[in-house]
Short mmCIF file of C-alpha atoms in Angstrom, two decimals:
data_model
loop_
_atom_site.label_atom_id
_atom_site.label_comp_id
_atom_site.label_asym_id
_atom_site.label_seq_id
_atom_site.Cartn_x
_atom_site.Cartn_y
_atom_site.Cartn_z
CA PRO A 1 0.00 0.00 0.00
CA PRO A 2 1.14 3.60 -0.55
CA PRO A 3 2.57 5.41 2.46
CA PRO A 4 0.13 7.59 4.37
CA PRO A 5 -0.01 11.25 3.34
CA PRO A 6 2.11 13.65 5.38
CA PRO A 7 0.29 15.41 8.20
CA PRO A 8 -1.07 18.87 7.41
CA PRO A 9 1.18 21.79 8.30
CA ARG A 10 0.77 22.93 11.88
CA THR A 11 0.35 26.51 12.91
CA HIS A 12 1.71 26.04 16.43
CA PRO A 13 5.15 24.77 17.39
CA THR A 14 5.18 21.16 18.46
CA VAL A 15 7.73 19.10 20.33
CA VAL A 16 8.42 15.49 19.47
CA SER A 17 10.61 13.52 21.87
CA GLY A 18 11.84 10.01 21.41
CA GLY A 19 14.57 8.12 23.22
CA ASP A 20 17.29 9.27 25.54
CA GLU A 21 20.44 8.31 23.67
CA PRO A 22 23.33 10.63 24.68
CA THR A 23 24.30 13.21 22.06
CA LYS A 24 28.01 13.60 21.23
CA VAL A 25 29.08 17.25 21.52
CA LYS A 26 32.28 19.18 20.88
CA ILE A 27 33.72 21.02 23.85
CA ARG A 28 36.15 23.92 23.45
CA GLY A 29 37.08 25.30 26.85
CA ASN A 30 33.72 26.09 28.46
CA THR A 31 31.88 26.20 25.11
CA VAL A 32 29.59 23.28 24.29
CA LEU A 33 28.89 22.84 20.56
CA VAL A 34 25.73 20.84 20.00
CA PRO A 35 24.93 19.10 16.70
CA VAL A 36 21.54 20.28 15.45
CA THR A 37 19.69 19.49 12.22
CA LEU A 38 17.61 22.26 10.66
CA ALA A 39 14.99 21.70 7.96
CA TYR A 40 13.49 24.49 5.88
CA GLY A 41 11.58 24.41 2.59
CA GLY A 42 12.81 20.98 1.50
CA HIS A 43 16.42 21.68 2.51
CA GLU A 44 18.21 20.20 5.50
CA VAL A 45 21.53 21.16 7.05
CA ASP A 46 23.53 19.88 10.02
CA VAL A 47 24.99 22.65 12.16
CA HIS A 48 26.85 23.13 15.44
CA LEU A 49 25.16 25.58 17.81
CA VAL A 50 26.62 26.85 21.07
CA LEU A 51 24.58 25.70 24.06
CA ASP A 52 23.74 29.15 25.43
CA THR A 53 21.51 29.38 28.50
CA GLY A 54 21.95 33.17 28.32
CA ALA A 55 20.31 33.38 24.89
CA SER A 56 16.54 33.67 25.05
CA ARG A 57 16.09 32.61 21.39
CA THR A 58 17.91 30.27 19.04
CA THR A 59 19.89 32.03 16.32
CA ILE A 60 21.69 30.95 13.18
CA ASN A 61 24.03 33.02 11.06
CA THR A 62 23.33 34.13 7.50
CA GLU A 63 25.68 31.52 5.99
CA ILE A 64 23.39 28.78 7.33
CA ALA A 65 20.33 30.64 6.02
CA ASP A 66 22.03 30.64 2.60
CA GLN A 67 22.62 26.87 2.81
CA LEU A 68 18.88 26.44 3.53
CA SER A 69 18.03 28.70 0.53
CA MET A 70 16.15 31.18 2.72
CA ASN A 71 15.04 34.40 1.04
CA LEU A 72 15.72 36.68 4.00
CA SER A 73 14.36 39.79 2.28
CA LYS A 74 10.88 38.24 2.57
CA GLU A 75 11.21 37.36 6.27
CA ARG A 76 10.08 39.45 9.22
CA LYS A 77 12.58 42.00 10.52
CA ALA A 78 13.37 41.94 14.21
CA HIS A 79 15.75 43.76 16.51
CA VAL A 80 17.74 41.63 18.91
CA ARG A 81 20.00 42.58 21.78
CA VAL A 82 23.37 40.84 21.68
CA VAL A 83 26.09 40.33 24.28
CA GLY A 84 27.41 43.73 25.25
CA GLY A 85 24.00 45.37 24.89
CA ALA A 86 24.11 46.36 21.23
CA VAL A 87 20.92 45.97 19.21
CA ILE A 88 21.23 44.48 15.72
CA GLU A 89 18.73 43.81 12.96
CA ALA A 90 17.88 40.16 12.42
CA ARG A 91 15.26 38.19 10.54
CA LEU A 92 12.73 35.95 12.25
CA VAL A 93 12.25 32.79 10.18
CA ASN A 94 9.84 29.94 10.79
CA ILE A 95 11.63 26.69 9.97
CA ASN A 96 10.01 23.31 9.40
CA ARG A 97 12.03 21.43 12.01
CA LEU A 98 14.88 21.78 14.48
CA THR A 99 16.26 18.49 15.83
CA VAL A 100 18.61 18.26 18.81
CA GLY A 101 19.40 14.81 20.20
CA PRO A 102 16.12 12.86 20.49
CA HIS A 103 14.03 16.04 20.46
CA ALA A 104 12.45 17.65 17.40
CA LYS A 105 10.71 21.01 17.38
CA ARG A 106 8.46 21.59 14.38
CA ASN A 107 7.22 24.88 12.97
CA TRP A 108 9.87 26.69 15.02
CA ASP A 109 11.00 30.32 14.86
CA VAL A 110 14.73 31.10 14.74
CA PHE A 111 16.54 34.39 14.38
CA VAL A 112 18.97 34.80 11.49
CA VAL A 113 21.74 37.21 12.42
CA PRO A 114 24.54 38.59 10.26
CA HIS A 115 27.94 37.15 11.08
CA LYS A 116 30.70 39.70 11.49
CA GLY A 117 34.39 39.27 12.15
CA PHE A 118 36.53 36.15 12.13
CA ALA A 119 35.11 32.67 11.60
CA ALA A 120 33.48 31.79 14.88
CA GLY A 121 33.76 28.01 14.54
CA TYR A 122 30.04 27.59 15.17
CA ASP A 123 26.83 28.28 13.29
CA GLY A 124 24.70 30.04 15.90
CA LEU A 125 23.28 29.74 19.40
CA LEU A 126 20.99 27.09 20.86
CA GLY A 127 18.85 29.25 23.13
CA MET A 128 16.45 28.81 26.00
CA ASP A 129 13.44 28.71 23.66
CA VAL A 130 14.62 25.20 22.72
CA LEU A 131 16.32 24.20 25.98
CA ARG A 132 13.47 25.20 28.31
CA GLY A 133 11.59 22.12 29.38
CA LEU A 134 14.26 19.67 28.22
CA LYS A 135 16.02 17.77 30.98
CA TYR A 136 19.68 17.32 30.17
CA ARG A 137 23.15 17.48 31.61
CA VAL A 138 26.51 17.90 29.96
CA ASP A 139 29.20 15.33 30.73
CA PHE A 140 32.33 17.37 29.96
CA LYS A 141 34.65 14.39 30.39
CA LYS A 142 32.79 12.15 27.90
CA GLN A 143 31.78 15.14 25.74
CA VAL A 144 28.10 14.18 25.57
CA ILE A 145 24.72 15.61 26.52
CA ILE A 146 22.76 13.12 28.57
CA TRP A 147 18.99 13.54 28.08
CA GLU A 148 17.00 12.71 31.20
#
């Protein structure tokens, strides 16, 4: 029989959790780089986002938006406050899916911010909008996130 049709698009963010397999992370000093998969408009990209409990929202840089073929000129403008207090212009983009470890967030908003300066070695910030409500701990020795 043919596979069932895909579910209709949702208008509210949803969270899908499955399993509690540890997620391998990269640790540089006190910085935890978490592998995240982003899906947008039929494109998918694997990125490394800094686990940032000080960031209220998840952000990606414009290079990642380009890899996902986002047309940023059509996305909503937003002003975001960055470390140090400066306010920069960003774009608020609704992506199809953000997957971190066993958790997937569908119909999720992320900020796209311009990247300035030297290559940061990461693709954005994994903020509290995603982390809130997830139980996890970082094992720095084994370089994994343990989902609880």
